[in-house]
mmCIF file of C-alpha atoms and ligand atoms in Angstrom:
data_model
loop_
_atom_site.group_PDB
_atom_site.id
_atom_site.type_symbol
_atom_site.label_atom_id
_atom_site.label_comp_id
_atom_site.label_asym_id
_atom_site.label_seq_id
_atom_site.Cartn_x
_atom_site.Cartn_y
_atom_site.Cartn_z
ATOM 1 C CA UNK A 1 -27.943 -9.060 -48.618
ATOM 2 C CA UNK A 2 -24.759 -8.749 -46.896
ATOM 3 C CA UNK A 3 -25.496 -7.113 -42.856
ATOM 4 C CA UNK A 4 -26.332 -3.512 -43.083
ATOM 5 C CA UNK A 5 -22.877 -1.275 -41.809
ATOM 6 C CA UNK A 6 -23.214 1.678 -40.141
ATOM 7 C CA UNK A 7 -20.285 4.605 -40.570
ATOM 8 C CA UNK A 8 -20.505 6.843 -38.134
ATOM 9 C CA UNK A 9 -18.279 9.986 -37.445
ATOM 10 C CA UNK A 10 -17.626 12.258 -34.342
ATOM 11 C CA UNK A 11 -15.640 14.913 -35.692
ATOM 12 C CA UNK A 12 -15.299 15.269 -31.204
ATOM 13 C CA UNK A 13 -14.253 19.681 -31.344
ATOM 14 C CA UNK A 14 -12.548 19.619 -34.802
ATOM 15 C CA UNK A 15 -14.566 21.443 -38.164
ATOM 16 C CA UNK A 16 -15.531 25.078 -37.713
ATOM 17 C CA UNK A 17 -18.726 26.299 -39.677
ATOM 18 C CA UNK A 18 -16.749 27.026 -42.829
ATOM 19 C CA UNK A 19 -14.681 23.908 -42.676
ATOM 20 C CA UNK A 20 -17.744 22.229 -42.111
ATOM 21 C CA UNK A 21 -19.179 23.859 -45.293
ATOM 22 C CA UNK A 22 -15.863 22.707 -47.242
ATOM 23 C CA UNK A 23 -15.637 19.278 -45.968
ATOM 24 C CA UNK A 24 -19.198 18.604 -47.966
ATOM 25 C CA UNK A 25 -17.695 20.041 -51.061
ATOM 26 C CA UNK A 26 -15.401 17.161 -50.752
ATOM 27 C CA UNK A 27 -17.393 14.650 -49.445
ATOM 28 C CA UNK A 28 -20.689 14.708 -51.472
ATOM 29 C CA UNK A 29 -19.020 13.568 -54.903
ATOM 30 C CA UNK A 30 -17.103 10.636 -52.859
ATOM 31 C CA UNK A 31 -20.400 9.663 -51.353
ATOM 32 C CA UNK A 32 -22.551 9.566 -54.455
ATOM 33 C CA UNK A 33 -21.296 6.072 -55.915
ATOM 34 C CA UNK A 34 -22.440 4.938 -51.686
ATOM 35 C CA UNK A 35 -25.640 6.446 -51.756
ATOM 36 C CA UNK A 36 -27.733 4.096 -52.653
ATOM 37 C CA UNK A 37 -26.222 1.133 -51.290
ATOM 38 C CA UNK A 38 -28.789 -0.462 -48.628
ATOM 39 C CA UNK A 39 -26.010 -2.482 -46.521
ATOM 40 C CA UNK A 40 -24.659 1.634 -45.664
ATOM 41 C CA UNK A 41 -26.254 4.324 -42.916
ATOM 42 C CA UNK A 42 -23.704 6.935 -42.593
ATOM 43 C CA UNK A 43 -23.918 9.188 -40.023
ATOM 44 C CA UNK A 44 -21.611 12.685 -38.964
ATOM 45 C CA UNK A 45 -22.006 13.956 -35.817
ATOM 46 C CA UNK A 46 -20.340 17.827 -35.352
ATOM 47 C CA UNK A 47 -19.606 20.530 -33.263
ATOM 48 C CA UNK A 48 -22.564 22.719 -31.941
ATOM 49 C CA UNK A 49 -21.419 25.177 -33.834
ATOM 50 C CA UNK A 50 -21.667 23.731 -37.308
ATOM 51 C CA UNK A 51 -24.568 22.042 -37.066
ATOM 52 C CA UNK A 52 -26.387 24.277 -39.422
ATOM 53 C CA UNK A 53 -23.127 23.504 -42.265
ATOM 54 C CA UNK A 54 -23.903 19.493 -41.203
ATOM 55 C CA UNK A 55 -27.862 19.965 -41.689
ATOM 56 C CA UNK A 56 -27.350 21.664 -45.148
ATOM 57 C CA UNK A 57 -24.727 18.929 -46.404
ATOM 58 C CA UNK A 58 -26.211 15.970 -44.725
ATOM 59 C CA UNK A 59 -29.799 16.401 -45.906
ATOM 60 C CA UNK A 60 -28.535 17.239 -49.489
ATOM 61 C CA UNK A 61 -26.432 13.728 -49.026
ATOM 62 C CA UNK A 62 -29.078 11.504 -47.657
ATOM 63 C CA UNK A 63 -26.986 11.018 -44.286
ATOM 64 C CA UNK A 64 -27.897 11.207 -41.045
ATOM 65 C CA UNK A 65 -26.251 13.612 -38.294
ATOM 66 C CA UNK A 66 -26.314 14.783 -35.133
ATOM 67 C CA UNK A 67 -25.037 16.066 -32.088
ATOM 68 C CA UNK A 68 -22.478 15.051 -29.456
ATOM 69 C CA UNK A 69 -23.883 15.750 -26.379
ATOM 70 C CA UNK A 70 -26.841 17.683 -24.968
ATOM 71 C CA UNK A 71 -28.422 18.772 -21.826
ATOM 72 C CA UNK A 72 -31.816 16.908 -20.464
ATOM 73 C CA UNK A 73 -33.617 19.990 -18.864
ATOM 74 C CA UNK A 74 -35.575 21.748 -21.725
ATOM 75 C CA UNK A 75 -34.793 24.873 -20.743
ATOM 76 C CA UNK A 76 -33.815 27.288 -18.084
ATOM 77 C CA UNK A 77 -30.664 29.284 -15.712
ATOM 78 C CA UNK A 78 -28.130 26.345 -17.180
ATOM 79 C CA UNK A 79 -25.335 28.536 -18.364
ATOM 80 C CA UNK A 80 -23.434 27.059 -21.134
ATOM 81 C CA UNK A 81 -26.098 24.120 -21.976
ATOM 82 C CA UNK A 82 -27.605 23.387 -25.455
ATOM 83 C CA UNK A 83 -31.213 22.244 -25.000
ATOM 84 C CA UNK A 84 -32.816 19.294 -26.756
ATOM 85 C CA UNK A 85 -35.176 21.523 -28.464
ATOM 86 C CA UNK A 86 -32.782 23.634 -29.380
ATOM 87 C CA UNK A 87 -31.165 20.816 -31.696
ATOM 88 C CA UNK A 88 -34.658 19.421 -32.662
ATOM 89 C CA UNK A 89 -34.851 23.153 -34.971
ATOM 90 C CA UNK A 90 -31.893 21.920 -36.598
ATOM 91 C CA UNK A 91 -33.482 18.185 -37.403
ATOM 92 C CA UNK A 92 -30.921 16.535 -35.892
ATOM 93 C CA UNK A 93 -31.917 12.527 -35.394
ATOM 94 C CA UNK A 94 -29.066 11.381 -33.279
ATOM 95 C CA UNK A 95 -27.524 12.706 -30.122
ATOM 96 C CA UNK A 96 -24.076 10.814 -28.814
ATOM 97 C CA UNK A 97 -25.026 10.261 -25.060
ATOM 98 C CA UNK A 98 -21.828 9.368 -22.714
ATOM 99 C CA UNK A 99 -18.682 9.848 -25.166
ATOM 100 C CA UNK A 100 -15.479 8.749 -22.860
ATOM 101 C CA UNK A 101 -14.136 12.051 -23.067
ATOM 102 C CA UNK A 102 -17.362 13.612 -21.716
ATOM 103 C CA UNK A 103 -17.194 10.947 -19.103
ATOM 104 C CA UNK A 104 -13.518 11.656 -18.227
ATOM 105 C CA UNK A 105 -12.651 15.086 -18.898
ATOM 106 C CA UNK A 106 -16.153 16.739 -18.093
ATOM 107 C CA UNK A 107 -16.983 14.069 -15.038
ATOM 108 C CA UNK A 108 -20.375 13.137 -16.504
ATOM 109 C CA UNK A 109 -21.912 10.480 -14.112
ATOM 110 C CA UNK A 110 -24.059 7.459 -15.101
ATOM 111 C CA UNK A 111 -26.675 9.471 -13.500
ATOM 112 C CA UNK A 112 -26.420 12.335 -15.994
ATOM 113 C CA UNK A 113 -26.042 10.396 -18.932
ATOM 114 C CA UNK A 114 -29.550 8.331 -18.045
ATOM 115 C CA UNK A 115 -30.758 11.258 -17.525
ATOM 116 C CA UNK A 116 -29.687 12.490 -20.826
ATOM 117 C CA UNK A 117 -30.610 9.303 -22.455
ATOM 118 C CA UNK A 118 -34.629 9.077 -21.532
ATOM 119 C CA UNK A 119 -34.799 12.541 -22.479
ATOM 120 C CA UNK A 120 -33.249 12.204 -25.770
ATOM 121 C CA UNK A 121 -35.788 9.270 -26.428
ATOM 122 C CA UNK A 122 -38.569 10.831 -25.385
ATOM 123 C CA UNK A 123 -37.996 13.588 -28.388
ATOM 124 C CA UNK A 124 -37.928 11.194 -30.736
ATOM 125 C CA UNK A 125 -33.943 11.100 -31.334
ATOM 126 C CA UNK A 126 -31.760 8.535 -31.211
ATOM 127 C CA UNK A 127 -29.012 8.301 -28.839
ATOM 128 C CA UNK A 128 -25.422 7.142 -29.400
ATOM 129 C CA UNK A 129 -24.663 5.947 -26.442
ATOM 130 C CA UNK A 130 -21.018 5.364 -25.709
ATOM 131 C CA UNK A 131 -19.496 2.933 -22.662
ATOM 132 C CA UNK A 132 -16.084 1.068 -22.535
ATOM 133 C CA UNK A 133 -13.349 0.734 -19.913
ATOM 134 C CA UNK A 134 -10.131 2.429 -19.155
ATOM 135 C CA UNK A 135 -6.587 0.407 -19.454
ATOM 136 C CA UNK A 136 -6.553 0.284 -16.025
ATOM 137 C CA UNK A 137 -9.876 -0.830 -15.484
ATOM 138 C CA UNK A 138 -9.373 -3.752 -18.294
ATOM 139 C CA UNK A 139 -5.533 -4.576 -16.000
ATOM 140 C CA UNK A 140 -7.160 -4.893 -13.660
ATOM 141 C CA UNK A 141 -9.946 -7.491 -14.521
ATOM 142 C CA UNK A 142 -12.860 -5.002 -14.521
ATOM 143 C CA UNK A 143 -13.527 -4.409 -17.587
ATOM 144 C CA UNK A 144 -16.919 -5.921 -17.439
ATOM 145 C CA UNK A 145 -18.035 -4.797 -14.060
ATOM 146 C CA UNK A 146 -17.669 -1.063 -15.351
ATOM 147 C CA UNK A 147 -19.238 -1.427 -18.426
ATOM 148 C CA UNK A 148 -21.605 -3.172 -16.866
ATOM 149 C CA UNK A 149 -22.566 -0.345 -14.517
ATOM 150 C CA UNK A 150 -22.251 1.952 -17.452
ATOM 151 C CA UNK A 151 -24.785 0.177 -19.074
ATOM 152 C CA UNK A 152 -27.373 -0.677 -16.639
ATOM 153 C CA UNK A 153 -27.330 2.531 -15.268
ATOM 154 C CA UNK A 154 -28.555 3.860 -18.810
ATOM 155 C CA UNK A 155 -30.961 1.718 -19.823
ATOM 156 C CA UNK A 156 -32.388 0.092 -16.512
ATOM 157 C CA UNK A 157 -35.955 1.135 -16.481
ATOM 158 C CA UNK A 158 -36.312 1.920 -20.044
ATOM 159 C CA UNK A 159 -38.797 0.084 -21.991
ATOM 160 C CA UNK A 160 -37.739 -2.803 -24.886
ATOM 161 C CA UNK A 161 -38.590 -0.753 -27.464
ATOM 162 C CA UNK A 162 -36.706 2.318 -25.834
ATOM 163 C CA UNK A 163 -33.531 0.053 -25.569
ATOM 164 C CA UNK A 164 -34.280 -1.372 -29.112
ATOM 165 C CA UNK A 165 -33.892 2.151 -30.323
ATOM 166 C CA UNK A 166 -30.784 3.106 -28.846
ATOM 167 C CA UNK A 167 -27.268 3.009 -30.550
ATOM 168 C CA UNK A 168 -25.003 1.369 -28.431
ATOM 169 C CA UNK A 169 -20.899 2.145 -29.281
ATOM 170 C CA UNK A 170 -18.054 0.309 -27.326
ATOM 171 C CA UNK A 171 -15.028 2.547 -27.062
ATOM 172 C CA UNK A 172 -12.524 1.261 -24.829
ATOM 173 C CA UNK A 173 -10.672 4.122 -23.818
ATOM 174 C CA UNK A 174 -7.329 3.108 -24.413
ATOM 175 C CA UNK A 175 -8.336 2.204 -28.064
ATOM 176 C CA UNK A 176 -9.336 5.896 -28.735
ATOM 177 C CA UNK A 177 -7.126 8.565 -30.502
ATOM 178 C CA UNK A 178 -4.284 5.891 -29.768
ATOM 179 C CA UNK A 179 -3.678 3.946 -33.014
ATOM 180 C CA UNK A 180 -3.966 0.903 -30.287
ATOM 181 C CA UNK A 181 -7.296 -0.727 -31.946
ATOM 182 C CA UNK A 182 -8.709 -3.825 -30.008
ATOM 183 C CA UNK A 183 -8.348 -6.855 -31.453
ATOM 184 C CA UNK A 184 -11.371 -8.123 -33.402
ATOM 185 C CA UNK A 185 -11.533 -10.673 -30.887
ATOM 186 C CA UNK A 186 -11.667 -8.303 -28.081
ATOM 187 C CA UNK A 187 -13.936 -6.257 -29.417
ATOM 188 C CA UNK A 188 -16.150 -9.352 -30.505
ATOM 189 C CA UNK A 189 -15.980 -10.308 -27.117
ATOM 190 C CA UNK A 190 -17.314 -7.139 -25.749
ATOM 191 C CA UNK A 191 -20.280 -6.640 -27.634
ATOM 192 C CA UNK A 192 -21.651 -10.171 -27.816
ATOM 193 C CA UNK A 193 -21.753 -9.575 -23.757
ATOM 194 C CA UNK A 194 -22.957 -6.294 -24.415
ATOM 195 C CA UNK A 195 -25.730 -7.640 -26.941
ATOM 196 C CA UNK A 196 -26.837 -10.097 -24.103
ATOM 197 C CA UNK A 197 -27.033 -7.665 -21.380
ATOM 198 C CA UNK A 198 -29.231 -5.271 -23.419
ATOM 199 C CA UNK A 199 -31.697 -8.127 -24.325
ATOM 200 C CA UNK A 200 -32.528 -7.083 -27.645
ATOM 201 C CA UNK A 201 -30.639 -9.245 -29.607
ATOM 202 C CA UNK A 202 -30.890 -6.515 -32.887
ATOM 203 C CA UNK A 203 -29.604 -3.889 -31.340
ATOM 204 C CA UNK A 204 -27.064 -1.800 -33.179
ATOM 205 C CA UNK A 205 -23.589 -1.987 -31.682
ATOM 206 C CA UNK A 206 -20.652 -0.250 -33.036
ATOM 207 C CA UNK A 207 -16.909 -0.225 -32.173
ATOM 208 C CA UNK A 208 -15.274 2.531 -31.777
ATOM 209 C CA UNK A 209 -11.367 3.410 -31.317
ATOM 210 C CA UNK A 210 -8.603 3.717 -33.888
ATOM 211 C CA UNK A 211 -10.992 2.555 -36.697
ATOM 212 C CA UNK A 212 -9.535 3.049 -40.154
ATOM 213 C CA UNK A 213 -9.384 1.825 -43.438
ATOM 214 C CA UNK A 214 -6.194 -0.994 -42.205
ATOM 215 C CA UNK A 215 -8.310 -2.322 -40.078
ATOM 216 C CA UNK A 216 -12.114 -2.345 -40.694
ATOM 217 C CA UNK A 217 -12.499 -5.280 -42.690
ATOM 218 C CA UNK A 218 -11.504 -7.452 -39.912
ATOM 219 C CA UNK A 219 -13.506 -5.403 -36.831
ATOM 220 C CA UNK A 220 -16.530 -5.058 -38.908
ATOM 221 C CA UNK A 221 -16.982 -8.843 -40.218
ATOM 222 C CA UNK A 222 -17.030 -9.776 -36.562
ATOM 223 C CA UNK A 223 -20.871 -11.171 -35.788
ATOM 224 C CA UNK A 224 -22.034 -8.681 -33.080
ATOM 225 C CA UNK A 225 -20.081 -5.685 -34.138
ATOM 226 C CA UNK A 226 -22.673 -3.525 -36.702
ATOM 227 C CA UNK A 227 -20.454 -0.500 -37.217
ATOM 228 C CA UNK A 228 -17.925 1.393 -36.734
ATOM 229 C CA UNK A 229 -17.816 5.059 -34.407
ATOM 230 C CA UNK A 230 -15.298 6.983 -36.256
ATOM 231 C CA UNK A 231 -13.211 9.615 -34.746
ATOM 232 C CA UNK A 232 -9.494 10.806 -36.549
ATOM 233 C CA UNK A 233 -10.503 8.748 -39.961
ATOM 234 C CA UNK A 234 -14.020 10.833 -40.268
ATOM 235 C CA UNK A 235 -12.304 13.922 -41.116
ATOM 236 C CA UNK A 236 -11.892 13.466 -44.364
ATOM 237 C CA UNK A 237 -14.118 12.080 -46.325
ATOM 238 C CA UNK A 238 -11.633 9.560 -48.171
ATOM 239 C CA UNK A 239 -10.418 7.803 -44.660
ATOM 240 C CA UNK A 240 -13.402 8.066 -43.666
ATOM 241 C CA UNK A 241 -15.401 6.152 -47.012
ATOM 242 C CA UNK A 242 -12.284 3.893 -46.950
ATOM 243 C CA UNK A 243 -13.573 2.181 -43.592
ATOM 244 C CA UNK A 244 -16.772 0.739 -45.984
ATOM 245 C CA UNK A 245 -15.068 0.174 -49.119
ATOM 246 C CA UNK A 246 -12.056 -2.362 -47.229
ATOM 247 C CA UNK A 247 -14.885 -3.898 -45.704
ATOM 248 C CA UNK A 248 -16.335 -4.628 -48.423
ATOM 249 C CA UNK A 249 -13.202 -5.527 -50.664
HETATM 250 P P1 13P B 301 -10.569 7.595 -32.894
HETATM 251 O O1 13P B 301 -11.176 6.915 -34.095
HETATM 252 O O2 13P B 301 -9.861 8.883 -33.250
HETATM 253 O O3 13P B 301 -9.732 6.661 -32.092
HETATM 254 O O4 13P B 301 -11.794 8.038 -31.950
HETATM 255 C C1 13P B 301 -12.757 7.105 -31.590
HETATM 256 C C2 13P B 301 -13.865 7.806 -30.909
HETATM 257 O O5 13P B 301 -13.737 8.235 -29.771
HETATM 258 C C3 13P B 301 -15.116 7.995 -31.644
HETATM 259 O O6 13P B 301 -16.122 8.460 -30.805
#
């Protein structure tokens, strides 16, 4: 058997509830020929707001989905927060822990996002944990000192098996929402290191940035890259199928 892919979207703030509700219209006839392929785990991770739309249409689908962020307190005067129980009511099995644009437009430290991460694990859910540099960070020849930190300061203290269970994505930043993809070289590069600092040398490590139908054959055959992180292409279900089916062509 070929390696197994894994398709994730983050639909980031895009897909109200009713949107949400028409996007499985569309989507669960395109899926059907892919659901019982066993080299495919899609995954669709949604707004807050339509996770109820995502539960109905995932579960009917046979996909997982999940969240994009959460808060690590259970509960309590945190204005504004969403609560890990509060998604566990809506059987969600994967949080995305760290997104860049969580990083860098809401200021999330490393500290937050461990935080965030051993609390996500210790409710059974998987986190999608995102790290990756910033143009200027790779100019300037630290590309691998910051994603080292990022890293580290996530996992560092966590057991094997807790870092076994974690999804790791590398999204440079200046490969996201840019059309600029990394080369498969570069991003080949990244997560063999990345695979090596972990330790657990079957971790799942996606790619993330600019990923679409053009070029997924070429990211995704790469050795240590086992997916793909899917922003613009996983809003509609074709671009967003497409990234498995040129793979596979
Ligand atoms: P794009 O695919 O739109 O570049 O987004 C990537 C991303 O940030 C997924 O989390």
């Amino acid at each position: 058997m070929s390696k197994k892919i894994y398709l994730y979207g983050n639909w980031k703030m895009n897909n109200t509830y009713s949107e949400t509700e028409k996007f499985f219209v569309d989507f669960a006839p395109a899926y059907a020929p892919f659901k019982d392929a066993d080299d495919l785990e899609v995954g669709i991770f949604a707004p807050f707001t339509s996770l109820w739309p995502l539960s109905q249409g995932a579960k009917k689908c046979g996909i997982v989905f999940g969240a994009q962020n959460v808060y690590y307190e259970p509960k309590g005067a945190f204005t504004g927060e969403i609560s890990i129980p509060m998604l566990k009511e809506y059987d969600v099995t994967h949080i995305i822990l760290g997104h860049s644009e969580r990083r860098h437009i809401f200021l999330e430290s490393d500290e937050v996002i461990a935080k965030k991460t051993k609390a996500v694990l210790d409710a059974g859910i998987i986190p999608v944990l995102c790290y990756g540099e910033t143009l200027e960070e790779r100019e300037s020849g630290n590309t691998f000192t910051v994603m080292e930190r990022q890293l580290r300061s996530a996992i560092d203290g966590l057991t094997d098996a807790e870092k076994a269970k974690i999804i790791y994505a590398y999204e440079p930043v200046w490969a996201i929402g840019t059309g600029k993809t990394a080369t498969p070289d570069q991003a080949e590069e990244v997560c063999a290191w990345s695979r090596k600092l972990i330790g657990q040398p079957k971790a799942v490590i996606l790619y993330g940035g600019s990923v679409k139908g053009s070029n997924a054959k070429e990211l995704l055959s790469m050795a240590d890259i086992d997916g793909a992180l899917v922003g613009g292409a996983s809003l509609k279900p074709a671009s967003f199928l497409e990234i498995y089916t040129a793979y596979k062509a």
